[in-house]
Amino acid sequence: MILSSWNDSLHFCSWFGVTCNSGDTRVMSLSLDRQHLVGTLSPYIGNLTSLQGLGLIGNTFLGEIPQQLGNLLLLRHLNLSDNLFTGEIPLNLTRCVLLNFLLLKRNNLTGPIPPEIGTLNKLEYLQLGINNLTGELPPSLGNLSMLIEFHVAYNWLVGSIPESYGRISSLKMFVVGVNQLSGIVPESLYNLSSLNMMTLTVNQFKGDLPRDISHTLPNLQMFAISRNAFTGYIPASFCNASKLLSLNMNYNHFQGRVPDCLGNVPTLETLDAAANNLGSNSTGDFAFLKSLVNCSRFIPEGLGNLIQVAELDLTVNHFTGPIPSFLGKLANLQRVELSGNQLSGRIPSSIGNLTKLFEIDISFNELQGNLPSDIVRGQKLDLLDVSSNKLDGMVPPEIMQLATLSILLNLSRNSFTGHLPGGAWKLQSLTSLDLSHNNFTGEIPAVMGGCKSLVNLYLQSNSFTGKIPDALASLGGIEQMDLSHNSLTGRIPLPLQNIHGLKYLNLSFNDLGGEVPTGGVFSNTSTLSLAGANVMLCGGVSQLHLPKCRGTQRNNTKRSLKVKLLTIMVPSLFLSILVVGGIFFYYMSRRRSNKKKVFDDLALGKLVAVSYKDLHQATNGFSAANSIGSGGFGMVFKGVLEHTGTPVAIKVLRNGDNKVDKSLKAECKALKNVRHRNLVRLITFCSSLDYKGNNFNALVYQLMENGSLEKWLHHSDDDDHPNLSMIQRINIALDVATALHYLHELNGGGSIIHCDLKPSNVLLDADMVAHVSDFGVAKLLSSLSGSKTSSLGVRGTIGYAPPGNSMLITYHIEGDVYSYGILVLEMMSRKRPTDEMFGGGGGAGWLNLRDAVKSALPNDIYSVLDPKLYSPEDRDAAEAEDRDEIEEEEDGNHRNYCFVSVLEIGVACAEESARKRMKIDEVARKLLSVRDYFQANCINSGRARQQPSSVANPND
């Protein structure tokens, strides 16, 4: 124990974390950061009247911040960040008039920001972000003339920014993102020449930006105003912002042209102007791209790779004219997204020069002409979307030879003609293929059955002829298949009924005939469409109302006698079994006592309530020695149920909060009928009174001996807590993905949406097998609703909830996938999504964890990887190779390949657009492949000594 030195054998000035005044031995500083301390903060701390510094970062303190802290009149530094403090900010803190640092971020504080904080005229750093604060920004804070950093992001603040804040002449960081603030930003704030960071993202601010913004903010390094309602033009004066690193303005209402001179800003790393109304309906709309050719350092200088722009995202604007051919000169582009504009002309073949491209999305424009074969020259694309344009001609065979395509090939809603390319296709990794709404002719190529990873196949509204290839039944992972509105003939291949995962099949408006299968997708008329023109079909399930097939009547007559005999014999035999079984059950049940029956039911997994007395005994009176954690809903204790000897974890829910009842009901409803290896099993519950007559609610689970993933990831590097190996992290990611797939695809047809997936809700058993827990905000969706979206009265945890959920109260299964992606990236980086470096809280300039990782892929992953995962030799080997060599497994760089693969999965799951996120079953398949590869090439070679989760030693 860290506090083992706190005893009478040592003078208290020698205790760990204690610093005393050398003269009178009074305690001047108490620093106990990240020491796994649990419980409430004692009010007696107010007796340390000489205390100047108090640091308790990263513990698990609960309850309210003691008012007695106001007695510490000499206090200069107070840091209670990263705890679970609740209640309001104590008003008495304003008595500490010498305070320089007031840091309370990342807690559960509520209520308004006290206006009296404005009297602390020596305050330099005020951090109240990532709480649940409400109300308006107090104008009195404008009196803090020495303030350097103001951070209140991720709260529920409303109203406008007070004009008085423009008087804080020393202010360098102004961070108010992710609130509900509105109105026009005061002009005085734009005149704070000391500012180097202004973050206003995800609010409702409006109005125009000042034309001379770079002159009034000469030290500006980061300017982030995404997801607001700003209007007008992007000021050309940004071109003179000589220190600007990051400019994020997406999802506003800006119009006109992007200033041509932005490329003259030598320090610029990030430019994001997507989802505005940009464009002037002229051919010069893309002129600014020419200047970007001269931009350097689009990845921070510290990463050692001074390269040019890597991503170009101008989606949903009003750009017109052709795609400029000089786009091909931006040789380091990895992603081009120009969808949702009014671009015309031909696709320039110069795009083929961009050999590092992995994503092209130019959909929803007015592009014409052929699809150039040069577009795939780079051989690295995993997504190509040219849908909803006016393209024509035949599809180049080179498209079907692009083995790297894995996410999407979408050529739909164009005017492509001719037969699909023949020969061998190399799209074995592709998950979604959409060729619908074109003029394709000829037969569907049987080679399409070799696309083993396909999940979605859309060929509808073409002119395909011939039979449906039997080879399509080889698509074992297919979930949706639409072949409607063609001229297909012949029988429906019987093997299609054997595709267990097929959830939707549309064969309507063809010329099919013969007997309709009755198994698999053909057994459910709500997932099958055979309407229109298929007049020769017969048989099938009765709900299809098709005529019987010829030749079946005679067979039915022969079977009739057997059926009659069976209808007599089977009920008689069944009745006899019931009578004998009933007598036996009655006899056995009489031998059991009522008390024993409760725990027999418990052992059978039924949710039979236990008493407060039972849990009191199991936990030694809920003693501190039995406490194993805490959370927003209460404390967790370990114990042993007396009548079964079962080790359990008991979550005691906090009283006085209506969320408790909702949590109890939601968790019981979600877990009472689900059974899966990677879900924490809910054994029983208690809803009773304690010995003082107070309401008592608790949930009883199987005990997870190795605690939460949160503690394994974010323990202090100074303690002796073991670190997770790479194979353990892969196994945990695979376990969680498997659990989510089970929840989202229940056998009864419904889905359970977890809604709050994060490391603290992933628990590890004695064998390091991961179990998803805490379904207090889960939502059970019925298959009858026809929807995979849920309306909730709560939101997910900040940082893990998908974009938009912080402002709305809806959730869907793709939301769980987003949370999972963030969890995977956090596992690999040991960086929380709410880390100061994201969202405008730090100097790196990244808006979120996903952006940071994606920018590092594939060549700079060691800038974001947890250093505990690799050795200097691993990094040296990776730096000696480029991405091609990694994929070809040359020079034995196997670990680096696995690092990149897992990070790419996390990024694909955390896509901002829900429709672009990777499907969770595909995640599980890919992780299984990565694990097999790692075990074969890394563990056996001695580079990793950890074993899979089923046999791992948690102390390795």
PDB file of C-alpha atoms in Angstrom, residues 4-236:
ATOM      1  CA  SER A   4       1.777   2.059   4.475  1.00  0.00           C
ATOM      2  CA  SER A   5       4.238   4.766   5.558  1.00  0.00           C
ATOM      3  CA  TRP A   6       1.397   6.659   7.240  1.00  0.00           C
ATOM      4  CA  ASN A   7       1.906   5.280  10.752  1.00  0.00           C
ATOM      5  CA  ASP A   8       3.273   6.318  14.119  1.00  0.00           C
ATOM      6  CA  SER A   9       6.705   4.855  13.445  1.00  0.00           C
ATOM      7  CA  LEU A  10       7.493   7.794  11.139  1.00  0.00           C
ATOM      8  CA  HIS A  11       7.058  11.511  11.613  1.00  0.00           C
ATOM      9  CA  PHE A  12       4.186  12.649   9.423  1.00  0.00           C
ATOM     10  CA  CYS A  13       6.561  14.881   7.464  1.00  0.00           C
ATOM     11  CA  SER A  14       8.205  11.667   6.232  1.00  0.00           C
ATOM     12  CA  TRP A  15       4.954  10.134   5.057  1.00  0.00           C
ATOM     13  CA  PHE A  16       4.532   9.433   1.353  1.00  0.00           C
ATOM     14  CA  GLY A  17       3.204  12.493  -0.525  1.00  0.00           C
ATOM     15  CA  VAL A  18       3.607  14.887   2.420  1.00  0.00           C
ATOM     16  CA  THR A  19       5.844  17.978   2.263  1.00  0.00           C
ATOM     17  CA  CYS A  20       6.394  20.081   5.371  1.00  0.00           C
ATOM     18  CA  ASN A  21       7.748  23.526   6.098  1.00  0.00           C
ATOM     19  CA  SER A  22      11.333  23.032   7.221  1.00  0.00           C
ATOM     20  CA  GLY A  23      10.912  25.534  10.033  1.00  0.00           C
ATOM     21  CA  ASP A  24       7.794  24.585  11.988  1.00  0.00           C
ATOM     22  CA  THR A  25       6.964  21.140  10.458  1.00  0.00           C
ATOM     23  CA  ARG A  26       3.575  22.299   9.230  1.00  0.00           C
ATOM     24  CA  VAL A  27       2.185  20.463   6.206  1.00  0.00           C
ATOM     25  CA  MET A  28       2.611  22.643   3.127  1.00  0.00           C
ATOM     26  CA  SER A  29       1.792  20.184   0.346  1.00  0.00           C
ATOM     27  CA  LEU A  30      -0.123  16.938  -0.039  1.00  0.00           C
ATOM     28  CA  SER A  31       0.400  15.117  -3.353  1.00  0.00           C
ATOM     29  CA  LEU A  32      -1.283  11.707  -3.773  1.00  0.00           C
ATOM     30  CA  ASP A  33      -1.928  11.590  -7.501  1.00  0.00           C
ATOM     31  CA  ARG A  34      -3.065   8.242  -8.995  1.00  0.00           C
ATOM     32  CA  GLN A  35      -2.650   6.197  -5.834  1.00  0.00           C
ATOM     33  CA  HIS A  36      -5.896   4.179  -6.171  1.00  0.00           C
ATOM     34  CA  LEU A  37      -7.496   5.977  -3.222  1.00  0.00           C
ATOM     35  CA  VAL A  38     -11.224   5.331  -2.739  1.00  0.00           C
ATOM     36  CA  GLY A  39     -13.913   6.938  -0.601  1.00  0.00           C
ATOM     37  CA  THR A  40     -14.839  10.457   0.427  1.00  0.00           C
ATOM     38  CA  LEU A  41     -12.440  13.333   1.058  1.00  0.00           C
ATOM     39  CA  SER A  42     -12.401  13.983   4.801  1.00  0.00           C
ATOM     40  CA  PRO A  43     -13.606  17.429   5.915  1.00  0.00           C
ATOM     41  CA  TYR A  44     -10.754  17.420   8.465  1.00  0.00           C
ATOM     42  CA  ILE A  45      -8.413  18.324   5.621  1.00  0.00           C
ATOM     43  CA  GLY A  46      -9.574  21.851   6.357  1.00  0.00           C
ATOM     44  CA  ASN A  47      -7.492  21.729   9.536  1.00  0.00           C
ATOM     45  CA  LEU A  48      -4.225  21.800   7.529  1.00  0.00           C
ATOM     46  CA  THR A  49      -4.268  25.574   7.579  1.00  0.00           C
ATOM     47  CA  SER A  50      -0.719  25.928   6.219  1.00  0.00           C
ATOM     48  CA  LEU A  51      -1.466  23.850   3.144  1.00  0.00           C
ATOM     49  CA  GLN A  52      -0.427  25.510  -0.129  1.00  0.00           C
ATOM     50  CA  GLY A  53      -0.806  22.600  -2.537  1.00  0.00           C
ATOM     51  CA  LEU A  54      -3.318  19.723  -2.702  1.00  0.00           C
ATOM     52  CA  GLY A  55      -3.091  17.207  -5.550  1.00  0.00           C
ATOM     53  CA  LEU A  56      -5.373  14.143  -5.708  1.00  0.00           C
ATOM     54  CA  ILE A  57      -5.508  13.549  -9.465  1.00  0.00           C
ATOM     55  CA  GLY A  58      -6.701  10.217 -10.832  1.00  0.00           C
ATOM     56  CA  ASN A  59      -8.132   8.535  -7.750  1.00  0.00           C
ATOM     57  CA  THR A  60     -11.687   7.408  -7.013  1.00  0.00           C
ATOM     58  CA  PHE A  61     -12.884   9.966  -4.494  1.00  0.00           C
ATOM     59  CA  LEU A  62     -16.669  10.129  -4.169  1.00  0.00           C
ATOM     60  CA  GLY A  63     -19.179  12.466  -2.655  1.00  0.00           C
ATOM     61  CA  GLU A  64     -19.035  16.228  -2.432  1.00  0.00           C
ATOM     62  CA  ILE A  65     -15.931  18.385  -2.239  1.00  0.00           C
ATOM     63  CA  PRO A  66     -15.736  19.444   1.449  1.00  0.00           C
ATOM     64  CA  GLN A  67     -16.699  23.042   2.176  1.00  0.00           C
ATOM     65  CA  GLN A  68     -13.882  23.009   4.762  1.00  0.00           C
ATOM     66  CA  LEU A  69     -11.363  23.481   1.931  1.00  0.00           C
ATOM     67  CA  GLY A  70     -12.333  27.126   2.256  1.00  0.00           C
ATOM     68  CA  ASN A  71     -10.380  27.218   5.533  1.00  0.00           C
ATOM     69  CA  LEU A  72      -7.110  26.747   3.625  1.00  0.00           C
ATOM     70  CA  LEU A  73      -6.416  30.440   3.197  1.00  0.00           C
ATOM     71  CA  LEU A  74      -2.830  29.867   1.974  1.00  0.00           C
ATOM     72  CA  LEU A  75      -3.848  27.367  -0.729  1.00  0.00           C
ATOM     73  CA  ARG A  76      -2.368  28.170  -4.141  1.00  0.00           C
ATOM     74  CA  HIS A  77      -2.705  24.913  -6.077  1.00  0.00           C
ATOM     75  CA  LEU A  78      -5.839  22.696  -5.949  1.00  0.00           C
ATOM     76  CA  ASN A  79      -6.083  19.764  -8.373  1.00  0.00           C
ATOM     77  CA  LEU A  80      -8.925  17.258  -7.844  1.00  0.00           C
ATOM     78  CA  SER A  81      -9.198  16.214 -11.503  1.00  0.00           C
ATOM     79  CA  ASP A  82     -10.040  12.674 -12.639  1.00  0.00           C
ATOM     80  CA  ASN A  83     -12.155  11.587  -9.700  1.00  0.00           C
ATOM     81  CA  LEU A  84     -15.864  10.974  -9.094  1.00  0.00           C
ATOM     82  CA  PHE A  85     -16.706  14.019  -6.995  1.00  0.00           C
ATOM     83  CA  THR A  86     -20.375  14.999  -7.126  1.00  0.00           C
ATOM     84  CA  GLY A  87     -22.438  17.959  -6.016  1.00  0.00           C
ATOM     85  CA  GLU A  88     -21.766  21.606  -6.714  1.00  0.00           C
ATOM     86  CA  ILE A  89     -18.476  23.522  -6.684  1.00  0.00           C
ATOM     87  CA  PRO A  90     -18.110  24.638  -3.016  1.00  0.00           C
ATOM     88  CA  LEU A  91     -18.722  28.347  -2.635  1.00  0.00           C
ATOM     89  CA  ASN A  92     -16.248  28.416   0.252  1.00  0.00           C
ATOM     90  CA  LEU A  93     -13.381  27.832  -2.188  1.00  0.00           C
ATOM     91  CA  THR A  94     -13.604  31.512  -3.058  1.00  0.00           C
ATOM     92  CA  ARG A  95     -12.156  32.266   0.387  1.00  0.00           C
ATOM     93  CA  CYS A  96      -8.831  30.849  -0.875  1.00  0.00           C
ATOM     94  CA  VAL A  97      -7.844  34.184  -2.363  1.00  0.00           C
ATOM     95  CA  LEU A  98      -4.273  33.095  -3.175  1.00  0.00           C
ATOM     96  CA  LEU A  99      -5.343  30.331  -5.564  1.00  0.00           C
ATOM     97  CA  ASN A 100      -3.365  30.180  -8.811  1.00  0.00           C
ATOM     98  CA  PHE A 101      -4.629  26.774  -9.990  1.00  0.00           C
ATOM     99  CA  LEU A 102      -8.247  25.583  -9.635  1.00  0.00           C
ATOM    100  CA  LEU A 103      -8.418  22.277 -11.509  1.00  0.00           C
ATOM    101  CA  LEU A 104     -11.612  20.222 -11.097  1.00  0.00           C
ATOM    102  CA  LYS A 105     -12.036  18.693 -14.548  1.00  0.00           C
ATOM    103  CA  ARG A 106     -13.227  15.152 -15.287  1.00  0.00           C
ATOM    104  CA  ASN A 107     -15.576  14.645 -12.321  1.00  0.00           C
ATOM    105  CA  ASN A 108     -19.365  14.486 -11.924  1.00  0.00           C
ATOM    106  CA  LEU A 109     -19.873  18.006 -10.601  1.00  0.00           C
ATOM    107  CA  THR A 110     -23.239  19.631 -11.161  1.00  0.00           C
ATOM    108  CA  GLY A 111     -24.859  23.007 -10.738  1.00  0.00           C
ATOM    109  CA  PRO A 112     -23.674  26.417 -11.943  1.00  0.00           C
ATOM    110  CA  ILE A 113     -20.190  27.914 -12.016  1.00  0.00           C
ATOM    111  CA  PRO A 114     -20.121  30.165  -8.909  1.00  0.00           C
ATOM    112  CA  PRO A 115     -19.863  33.831  -9.946  1.00  0.00           C
ATOM    113  CA  GLU A 116     -17.755  34.392  -6.835  1.00  0.00           C
ATOM    114  CA  ILE A 117     -14.820  32.671  -8.560  1.00  0.00           C
ATOM    115  CA  GLY A 118     -14.394  36.025 -10.279  1.00  0.00           C
ATOM    116  CA  THR A 119     -13.008  37.410  -6.999  1.00  0.00           C
ATOM    117  CA  LEU A 120      -9.952  35.105  -7.123  1.00  0.00           C
ATOM    118  CA  ASN A 121      -7.820  37.752  -8.789  1.00  0.00           C
ATOM    119  CA  LYS A 122      -4.616  35.657  -8.649  1.00  0.00           C
ATOM    120  CA  LEU A 123      -6.144  32.732 -10.537  1.00  0.00           C
ATOM    121  CA  GLU A 124      -4.131  31.673 -13.614  1.00  0.00           C
ATOM    122  CA  TYR A 125      -5.615  28.273 -14.550  1.00  0.00           C
ATOM    123  CA  LEU A 126      -9.316  27.430 -14.298  1.00  0.00           C
ATOM    124  CA  GLN A 127     -10.225  23.939 -15.529  1.00  0.00           C
ATOM    125  CA  LEU A 128     -13.822  22.800 -14.991  1.00  0.00           C
ATOM    126  CA  GLY A 129     -14.261  20.744 -18.163  1.00  0.00           C
ATOM    127  CA  ILE A 130     -15.812  17.268 -18.501  1.00  0.00           C
ATOM    128  CA  ASN A 131     -18.375  17.587 -15.730  1.00  0.00           C
ATOM    129  CA  ASN A 132     -22.139  18.136 -15.725  1.00  0.00           C
ATOM    130  CA  LEU A 133     -22.171  21.851 -14.958  1.00  0.00           C
ATOM    131  CA  THR A 134     -25.224  23.855 -15.984  1.00  0.00           C
ATOM    132  CA  GLY A 135     -26.297  27.469 -16.152  1.00  0.00           C
ATOM    133  CA  GLU A 136     -24.593  30.393 -17.868  1.00  0.00           C
ATOM    134  CA  LEU A 137     -21.004  31.600 -17.976  1.00  0.00           C
ATOM    135  CA  PRO A 138     -20.659  34.168 -15.140  1.00  0.00           C
ATOM    136  CA  PRO A 139     -19.694  37.648 -16.433  1.00  0.00           C
ATOM    137  CA  SER A 140     -17.685  38.149 -13.223  1.00  0.00           C
ATOM    138  CA  LEU A 141     -14.975  35.809 -14.537  1.00  0.00           C
ATOM    139  CA  GLY A 142     -13.954  38.664 -16.794  1.00  0.00           C
ATOM    140  CA  ASN A 143     -12.300  40.178 -13.724  1.00  0.00           C
ATOM    141  CA  LEU A 144      -9.656  37.406 -13.644  1.00  0.00           C
ATOM    142  CA  SER A 145      -6.967  39.599 -15.117  1.00  0.00           C
ATOM    143  CA  MET A 146      -4.172  37.029 -14.628  1.00  0.00           C
ATOM    144  CA  LEU A 147      -6.047  34.071 -16.145  1.00  0.00           C
ATOM    145  CA  ILE A 148      -4.033  32.084 -18.723  1.00  0.00           C
ATOM    146  CA  GLU A 149      -6.266  29.053 -19.347  1.00  0.00           C
ATOM    147  CA  PHE A 150     -10.067  28.842 -19.259  1.00  0.00           C
ATOM    148  CA  HIS A 151     -11.390  25.300 -19.871  1.00  0.00           C
ATOM    149  CA  VAL A 152     -15.096  24.481 -19.397  1.00  0.00           C
ATOM    150  CA  ALA A 153     -15.622  22.118 -22.367  1.00  0.00           C
ATOM    151  CA  TYR A 154     -17.917  19.063 -22.182  1.00  0.00           C
ATOM    152  CA  ASN A 155     -20.597  20.428 -19.850  1.00  0.00           C
ATOM    153  CA  TRP A 156     -24.203  21.589 -20.288  1.00  0.00           C
ATOM    154  CA  LEU A 157     -23.641  25.348 -20.158  1.00  0.00           C
ATOM    155  CA  VAL A 158     -26.109  27.631 -21.933  1.00  0.00           C
ATOM    156  CA  GLY A 159     -26.349  31.282 -22.904  1.00  0.00           C
ATOM    157  CA  SER A 160     -23.746  33.451 -24.595  1.00  0.00           C
ATOM    158  CA  ILE A 161     -20.120  34.359 -23.952  1.00  0.00           C
ATOM    159  CA  PRO A 162     -20.045  37.470 -21.746  1.00  0.00           C
ATOM    160  CA  GLU A 163     -18.520  40.605 -23.298  1.00  0.00           C
ATOM    161  CA  SER A 164     -16.380  40.998 -20.177  1.00  0.00           C
ATOM    162  CA  TYR A 165     -14.214  38.023 -21.137  1.00  0.00           C
ATOM    163  CA  GLY A 166     -12.559  40.252 -23.715  1.00  0.00           C
ATOM    164  CA  ARG A 167     -10.839  42.068 -20.830  1.00  0.00           C
ATOM    165  CA  ILE A 168      -8.725  39.039 -19.804  1.00  0.00           C
ATOM    166  CA  SER A 169      -5.597  40.298 -21.541  1.00  0.00           C
ATOM    167  CA  SER A 170      -3.372  37.403 -20.372  1.00  0.00           C
ATOM    168  CA  LEU A 171      -5.644  34.645 -21.725  1.00  0.00           C
ATOM    169  CA  LYS A 172      -3.927  32.085 -23.999  1.00  0.00           C
ATOM    170  CA  MET A 173      -6.374  29.167 -24.063  1.00  0.00           C
ATOM    171  CA  PHE A 174     -10.132  29.603 -24.339  1.00  0.00           C
ATOM    172  CA  VAL A 175     -11.885  26.212 -24.503  1.00  0.00           C
ATOM    173  CA  VAL A 176     -15.713  26.060 -24.286  1.00  0.00           C
ATOM    174  CA  GLY A 177     -16.475  23.290 -26.806  1.00  0.00           C
ATOM    175  CA  VAL A 178     -19.289  20.735 -26.472  1.00  0.00           C
ATOM    176  CA  ASN A 179     -21.824  22.732 -24.491  1.00  0.00           C
ATOM    177  CA  GLN A 180     -25.101  24.398 -25.468  1.00  0.00           C
ATOM    178  CA  LEU A 181     -23.788  27.932 -25.772  1.00  0.00           C
ATOM    179  CA  SER A 182     -25.235  30.239 -28.405  1.00  0.00           C
ATOM    180  CA  GLY A 183     -25.301  33.761 -29.741  1.00  0.00           C
ATOM    181  CA  ILE A 184     -22.587  35.836 -31.362  1.00  0.00           C
ATOM    182  CA  VAL A 185     -19.016  35.623 -30.121  1.00  0.00           C
ATOM    183  CA  PRO A 186     -18.101  39.001 -28.623  1.00  0.00           C
ATOM    184  CA  GLU A 187     -15.823  41.102 -30.811  1.00  0.00           C
ATOM    185  CA  SER A 188     -13.679  41.794 -27.760  1.00  0.00           C
ATOM    186  CA  LEU A 189     -12.765  38.104 -27.568  1.00  0.00           C
ATOM    187  CA  TYR A 190     -11.368  38.252 -31.099  1.00  0.00           C
ATOM    188  CA  ASN A 191      -9.157  41.155 -29.931  1.00  0.00           C
ATOM    189  CA  LEU A 192      -7.274  39.152 -27.266  1.00  0.00           C
ATOM    190  CA  SER A 193      -3.881  39.217 -28.923  1.00  0.00           C
ATOM    191  CA  SER A 194      -2.458  36.766 -26.359  1.00  0.00           C
ATOM    192  CA  LEU A 195      -4.789  33.928 -27.459  1.00  0.00           C
ATOM    193  CA  ASN A 196      -3.135  30.942 -29.110  1.00  0.00           C
ATOM    194  CA  MET A 197      -6.072  28.545 -28.848  1.00  0.00           C
ATOM    195  CA  MET A 198      -9.795  29.145 -29.296  1.00  0.00           C
ATOM    196  CA  THR A 199     -12.112  26.118 -29.274  1.00  0.00           C
ATOM    197  CA  LEU A 200     -15.854  26.698 -29.680  1.00  0.00           C
ATOM    198  CA  THR A 201     -16.811  23.338 -31.259  1.00  0.00           C
ATOM    199  CA  VAL A 202     -20.264  21.706 -30.920  1.00  0.00           C
ATOM    200  CA  ASN A 203     -22.299  24.673 -29.738  1.00  0.00           C
ATOM    201  CA  GLN A 204     -24.816  26.965 -31.423  1.00  0.00           C
ATOM    202  CA  PHE A 205     -22.732  30.075 -32.074  1.00  0.00           C
ATOM    203  CA  LYS A 206     -23.625  32.168 -35.113  1.00  0.00           C
ATOM    204  CA  GLY A 207     -22.520  35.241 -37.010  1.00  0.00           C
ATOM    205  CA  ASP A 208     -19.590  36.109 -39.263  1.00  0.00           C
ATOM    206  CA  LEU A 209     -15.900  35.855 -38.463  1.00  0.00           C
ATOM    207  CA  PRO A 210     -13.928  39.143 -38.374  1.00  0.00           C
ATOM    208  CA  ARG A 211     -12.184  39.884 -41.663  1.00  0.00           C
ATOM    209  CA  ASP A 212      -8.971  40.877 -39.890  1.00  0.00           C
ATOM    210  CA  ILE A 213      -8.893  37.904 -37.515  1.00  0.00           C
ATOM    211  CA  SER A 214      -5.215  37.136 -38.074  1.00  0.00           C
ATOM    212  CA  HIS A 215      -4.292  40.736 -37.199  1.00  0.00           C
ATOM    213  CA  THR A 216      -6.290  40.776 -33.962  1.00  0.00           C
ATOM    214  CA  LEU A 217      -5.160  37.229 -33.015  1.00  0.00           C
ATOM    215  CA  PRO A 218      -1.508  37.224 -34.180  1.00  0.00           C
ATOM    216  CA  ASN A 219      -0.503  34.318 -31.915  1.00  0.00           C
ATOM    217  CA  LEU A 220      -3.345  31.997 -32.933  1.00  0.00           C
ATOM    218  CA  GLN A 221      -2.233  28.375 -33.332  1.00  0.00           C
ATOM    219  CA  MET A 222      -5.509  26.467 -33.126  1.00  0.00           C
ATOM    220  CA  PHE A 223      -8.920  27.747 -34.202  1.00  0.00           C
ATOM    221  CA  ALA A 224     -11.731  25.163 -33.898  1.00  0.00           C
ATOM    222  CA  ILE A 225     -15.357  26.189 -34.486  1.00  0.00           C
ATOM    223  CA  SER A 226     -16.774  22.985 -36.003  1.00  0.00           C
ATOM    224  CA  ARG A 227     -20.479  22.141 -35.658  1.00  0.00           C
ATOM    225  CA  ASN A 228     -21.917  25.593 -35.044  1.00  0.00           C
ATOM    226  CA  ALA A 229     -23.947  27.979 -37.193  1.00  0.00           C
ATOM    227  CA  PHE A 230     -21.304  30.481 -38.314  1.00  0.00           C
ATOM    228  CA  THR A 231     -22.061  32.239 -41.610  1.00  0.00           C
ATOM    229  CA  GLY A 232     -20.370  34.502 -44.147  1.00  0.00           C
ATOM    230  CA  TYR A 233     -17.015  33.974 -45.810  1.00  0.00           C
ATOM    231  CA  ILE A 234     -13.813  32.344 -44.604  1.00  0.00           C
ATOM    232  CA  PRO A 235     -11.589  35.376 -43.927  1.00  0.00           C
ATOM    233  CA  ALA A 236      -8.657  35.682 -46.315  1.00  0.00           C
TER     234      ALA A 236
END
